[in-house]
C-alpha cells in the first residue's frame, strides 16, 4: 500500500460513523511496520530535544501534565511522513464532512513511569480564539502509540469520555492510533513504564508562522 493510502484506511465508513456518533475511533496496526519502527527510532534519537510540556493555557504545570515533548518538523526524515498522513486524514475529513481543517501539528511525547496528564479537553479558548469563541482551533485530536510492547498491567491508559458520557480505557498498544473530537474529556493515567506517543491535532485556523 502507498503509505498515504494508509490514511484512507484509517477513515473507513465504520470509523467515520464512530467518529460522528461516539466521538472517537481506534485503528490498530495503523502504520506499516517499517514506518512504526522508524518513528520509534526518530523519537528516541531526538530525546535530547524533548522539553517539559506546556498546558494549553500556555504555562508549565507539572501538577497537570508530566510529559516531555518535541514538535514534529517538516524537515524530520520520518516525522514528516507522519505529518503527511495526518494532512491526508484532514483532507479526507474535509471531503466527507466539510470540517474546515486547514493545518496539522503533532509532537513526540514521552511520559516517564508515574507521569500523567489530568482530565482535560484539547480545545481551551486561546487568546486568539477567545475573540472568536465559535471557532475552536483544534477540531480533531490523534494519538499514535510508539511503544514496541505494552502489557495490561503497565496501565498508562487513555481514559476518554464519549458523546454519551460513557468512559473508555484505551491501552497505549504498539502501532495503535486513536482519533477523537478535541472537545471530549480525557486523561492519561500513570504507567509503570515509559510511555511514548505522537499526539497530533487537526486545526481549523491558519498557521501564525
Ligand atoms: O497520550 C495520550 O493518550 C493522550 C495525550 C493527550 O491527551 C494530549 O497530549 O493532549
Ligand atoms: Fe489531550
CSV table of C-alpha atoms and ligand atoms in Angstrom, one decimal:
chain,number,residue,atom,x,y,z
A,1,UNK,CA,0.0,0.0,0.0
A,2,UNK,CA,1.2,3.5,-0.8
A,3,UNK,CA,1.9,4.9,2.7
A,4,UNK,CA,-0.5,7.8,2.0
A,5,UNK,CA,-3.4,5.4,1.3
A,6,UNK,CA,-3.0,4.4,5.0
A,7,UNK,CA,-5.0,7.5,5.9
A,8,UNK,CA,-7.9,6.3,3.7
A,9,UNK,CA,-7.8,3.0,5.5
A,10,UNK,CA,-8.0,4.9,8.8
A,11,UNK,CA,-11.1,6.7,7.7
A,12,UNK,CA,-13.3,3.7,6.8
A,13,UNK,CA,-17.0,4.2,6.6
A,14,UNK,CA,-17.4,2.4,10.0
A,15,UNK,CA,-14.7,4.7,11.6
A,16,UNK,CA,-16.3,7.8,10.2
A,17,UNK,CA,-19.6,6.7,11.7
A,18,UNK,CA,-18.0,6.1,15.1
A,19,UNK,CA,-16.3,9.5,15.0
A,20,UNK,CA,-19.6,11.2,14.4
A,21,UNK,CA,-21.7,9.0,16.8
A,22,UNK,CA,-19.4,8.1,19.6
A,23,UNK,CA,-16.9,10.9,19.0
A,24,UNK,CA,-13.8,8.6,18.5
A,25,UNK,CA,-12.4,5.6,16.7
A,26,UNK,CA,-9.3,3.3,17.2
A,27,UNK,CA,-7.1,1.9,14.5
A,28,UNK,CA,-4.8,-1.0,15.3
A,29,UNK,CA,-1.8,-1.7,13.1
A,30,UNK,CA,-2.3,1.9,11.9
A,31,UNK,CA,1.1,2.3,10.1
A,32,UNK,CA,3.3,0.0,8.1
A,33,UNK,CA,5.7,-1.8,10.4
A,34,UNK,CA,8.7,0.0,8.8
A,35,UNK,CA,7.2,3.4,9.5
A,36,UNK,CA,6.2,2.5,13.0
A,37,UNK,CA,9.7,1.3,13.8
A,38,UNK,CA,11.3,4.4,12.2
A,39,UNK,CA,9.1,6.7,14.2
A,40,UNK,CA,10.2,4.9,17.4
A,41,UNK,CA,13.8,5.3,16.4
A,42,UNK,CA,13.4,9.0,15.5
A,43,UNK,CA,11.6,9.7,18.7
A,44,UNK,CA,14.4,8.1,20.8
A,45,UNK,CA,17.1,9.7,18.7
A,46,UNK,CA,15.6,13.2,19.4
A,47,UNK,CA,15.3,12.6,23.1
A,48,UNK,CA,17.8,15.4,24.0
A,49,UNK,CA,15.4,17.9,22.3
A,50,UNK,CA,12.4,16.9,24.4
A,51,UNK,CA,11.1,19.7,26.7
A,52,UNK,CA,8.7,19.8,29.6
A,53,UNK,CA,5.2,20.1,28.0
A,54,UNK,CA,3.1,23.2,28.5
A,55,UNK,CA,-0.6,23.1,29.4
A,56,UNK,CA,-2.9,24.5,26.7
A,57,UNK,CA,-3.2,27.9,28.5
A,58,UNK,CA,0.4,28.3,27.9
A,59,UNK,CA,2.2,27.8,31.2
A,60,UNK,CA,4.3,25.0,32.6
A,61,UNK,CA,2.3,23.0,35.1
A,62,UNK,CA,3.7,19.6,36.2
A,63,UNK,CA,0.8,19.0,38.6
A,64,UNK,CA,-1.4,18.8,35.5
A,65,UNK,CA,0.9,17.0,33.0
A,66,UNK,CA,4.3,15.5,33.4
A,67,UNK,CA,5.2,14.5,29.9
A,68,UNK,CA,8.1,15.9,27.8
A,69,UNK,CA,7.5,16.7,24.1
A,70,UNK,CA,9.2,17.7,20.8
A,71,UNK,CA,7.2,19.1,17.9
A,72,UNK,CA,7.5,17.1,14.6
A,73,UNK,CA,9.1,19.3,11.9
A,74,UNK,CA,8.6,19.1,8.1
A,75,UNK,CA,12.4,18.6,8.0
A,76,UNK,CA,12.3,15.5,10.2
A,77,UNK,CA,13.1,12.4,8.0
A,78,UNK,CA,10.4,10.2,9.4
A,79,UNK,CA,8.2,12.6,11.3
A,80,UNK,CA,7.4,14.4,8.0
A,81,UNK,CA,5.9,11.2,6.7
A,82,UNK,CA,3.6,11.0,9.7
A,83,UNK,CA,2.6,14.7,9.3
A,84,UNK,CA,1.7,13.9,5.7
A,85,UNK,CA,-0.6,11.1,6.9
A,86,UNK,CA,-2.3,13.5,9.3
A,87,UNK,CA,-2.7,16.0,6.4
A,88,UNK,CA,-4.3,13.3,4.3
A,89,UNK,CA,-6.6,12.4,7.2
A,90,UNK,CA,-7.6,16.1,7.5
A,91,UNK,CA,-8.3,16.3,3.7
A,92,UNK,CA,-10.4,13.2,3.8
A,93,UNK,CA,-12.4,14.6,6.7
A,94,UNK,CA,-12.9,17.8,4.8
A,95,UNK,CA,-14.2,15.9,1.8
A,96,UNK,CA,-16.6,13.9,3.9
A,97,UNK,CA,-17.7,16.4,6.5
A,98,UNK,CA,-16.7,19.9,5.3
A,99,UNK,CA,-14.9,20.1,8.6
A,100,UNK,CA,-12.7,23.1,7.5
A,101,UNK,CA,-9.4,21.6,8.7
A,102,UNK,CA,-6.5,23.8,7.4
A,103,UNK,CA,-3.4,22.5,9.1
A,104,UNK,CA,-2.0,19.9,11.4
A,105,UNK,CA,0.5,19.9,14.2
A,106,UNK,CA,2.0,17.0,16.2
A,107,UNK,CA,4.6,16.3,18.9
A,108,UNK,CA,6.5,13.4,20.0
A,109,UNK,CA,5.7,12.8,23.7
A,110,UNK,CA,7.3,10.8,26.4
A,111,UNK,CA,5.7,10.1,29.8
A,112,UNK,CA,8.2,8.7,32.4
A,113,UNK,CA,6.9,6.0,34.7
A,114,UNK,CA,4.4,7.7,37.1
A,115,UNK,CA,3.7,10.7,34.8
A,116,UNK,CA,0.1,11.5,34.0
A,117,UNK,CA,-2.0,14.2,32.2
A,118,UNK,CA,-5.0,15.1,34.3
A,119,UNK,CA,-8.6,15.4,32.9
A,120,UNK,CA,-8.7,18.0,30.2
A,121,UNK,CA,-10.1,18.9,26.7
A,122,UNK,CA,-7.8,19.8,23.9
A,123,UNK,CA,-9.9,22.8,23.0
A,124,UNK,CA,-9.3,25.6,25.5
A,125,UNK,CA,-10.0,29.0,24.2
A,126,UNK,CA,-6.7,30.5,23.2
A,127,UNK,CA,-6.2,34.3,23.4
A,128,UNK,CA,-6.9,34.3,19.7
A,129,UNK,CA,-10.0,32.1,19.6
A,130,UNK,CA,-11.4,33.8,22.8
A,131,UNK,CA,-12.2,36.7,20.4
A,132,UNK,CA,-13.8,34.2,18.0
A,133,UNK,CA,-15.3,31.7,20.6
A,134,UNK,CA,-17.3,29.8,17.9
A,135,UNK,CA,-14.1,28.9,16.1
A,136,UNK,CA,-12.3,26.2,18.1
A,137,UNK,CA,-8.8,25.9,16.7
A,138,UNK,CA,-8.3,22.2,17.4
A,139,UNK,CA,-11.1,20.1,15.9
A,140,UNK,CA,-9.7,16.5,15.9
A,141,UNK,CA,-7.1,15.0,18.3
A,142,UNK,CA,-5.0,12.0,17.4
A,143,UNK,CA,-2.7,9.9,19.5
A,144,UNK,CA,-0.3,7.3,18.0
A,145,UNK,CA,1.4,5.0,20.4
A,146,UNK,CA,5.1,4.3,19.9
A,147,UNK,CA,5.6,1.5,22.4
A,148,UNK,CA,7.2,-1.6,20.9
A,149,UNK,CA,5.3,-3.8,23.5
A,150,UNK,CA,2.7,-2.9,26.1
A,151,UNK,CA,1.2,-5.1,28.9
A,152,UNK,CA,-2.2,-4.5,30.5
A,153,UNK,CA,-0.5,-4.5,34.0
A,154,UNK,CA,1.6,-1.5,32.9
A,155,UNK,CA,-1.6,0.7,32.8
A,156,UNK,CA,-1.0,4.2,31.2
A,157,UNK,CA,-4.5,4.0,29.6
A,158,UNK,CA,-6.0,6.9,27.8
A,159,UNK,CA,-9.3,7.4,29.7
A,160,UNK,CA,-11.8,9.0,27.3
A,161,UNK,CA,-15.4,10.1,27.7
A,162,UNK,CA,-17.6,9.6,24.6
A,163,UNK,CA,-20.6,11.6,23.4
A,164,UNK,CA,-22.9,9.5,25.5
A,165,UNK,CA,-20.8,10.2,28.6
A,166,UNK,CA,-19.5,6.6,28.7
A,167,UNK,CA,-15.9,6.2,29.7
A,168,UNK,CA,-13.4,4.1,27.7
A,169,UNK,CA,-10.0,2.9,28.9
A,170,UNK,CA,-7.7,2.6,25.9
A,171,UNK,CA,-4.3,1.0,26.3
A,172,UNK,CA,-1.3,2.5,24.5
A,173,UNK,CA,-0.7,-0.6,22.5
A,174,UNK,CA,2.0,-0.8,19.8
A,175,UNK,CA,1.1,0.8,16.5
A,176,UNK,CA,-2.4,1.9,17.8
A,177,UNK,CA,-3.9,5.2,16.6
A,178,UNK,CA,-6.8,6.9,18.5
A,179,UNK,CA,-8.7,9.7,16.7
A,180,UNK,CA,-11.3,11.7,18.7
A,181,UNK,CA,-13.1,15.0,18.7
A,182,UNK,CA,-10.9,17.5,20.5
A,183,UNK,CA,-13.7,18.7,22.8
A,184,UNK,CA,-14.1,15.3,24.5
A,185,UNK,CA,-12.9,15.0,28.1
A,186,UNK,CA,-9.9,12.7,28.6
A,187,UNK,CA,-6.9,12.0,30.8
A,188,UNK,CA,-3.7,9.9,30.7
A,189,UNK,CA,-3.3,7.5,33.6
A,190,UNK,CA,0.1,6.9,35.1
A,191,UNK,CA,2.0,3.9,33.8
A,192,UNK,CA,4.7,1.7,35.4
A,193,UNK,CA,6.9,2.1,32.3
A,194,UNK,CA,8.0,4.9,30.0
A,195,UNK,CA,5.1,5.6,27.6
A,196,UNK,CA,5.9,7.1,24.2
A,197,UNK,CA,3.5,8.5,21.6
A,198,UNK,CA,2.8,11.2,18.9
A,199,UNK,CA,-0.1,13.5,19.9
A,200,UNK,CA,-1.4,15.3,16.8
A,201,UNK,CA,-4.2,17.8,16.1
A,202,UNK,CA,-6.1,18.8,13.0
A,203,UNK,CA,-6.8,22.5,13.2
A,204,UNK,CA,-9.2,25.0,11.6
A,205,UNK,CA,-7.0,28.1,11.9
A,206,UNK,CA,-4.1,29.1,9.7
A,207,UNK,CA,-0.6,28.9,10.8
A,208,UNK,CA,0.6,32.0,12.6
A,209,UNK,CA,4.2,31.5,11.3
B,1,LIG,O1,-1.2,10.2,25.2
B,1,LIG,C1,-2.4,10.1,25.3
B,1,LIG,O2,-3.0,9.1,25.3
B,1,LIG,C2,-3.2,11.4,25.2
B,1,LIG,C3,-2.4,12.7,25.2
B,1,LIG,C4,-3.2,14.0,25.4
B,1,LIG,O3,-4.3,13.9,25.9
B,1,LIG,C5,-2.7,15.3,24.9
B,1,LIG,O4,-1.5,15.3,24.6
B,1,LIG,O5,-3.4,16.2,24.9
B,2,LIG,FE1,-5.3,15.8,25.4
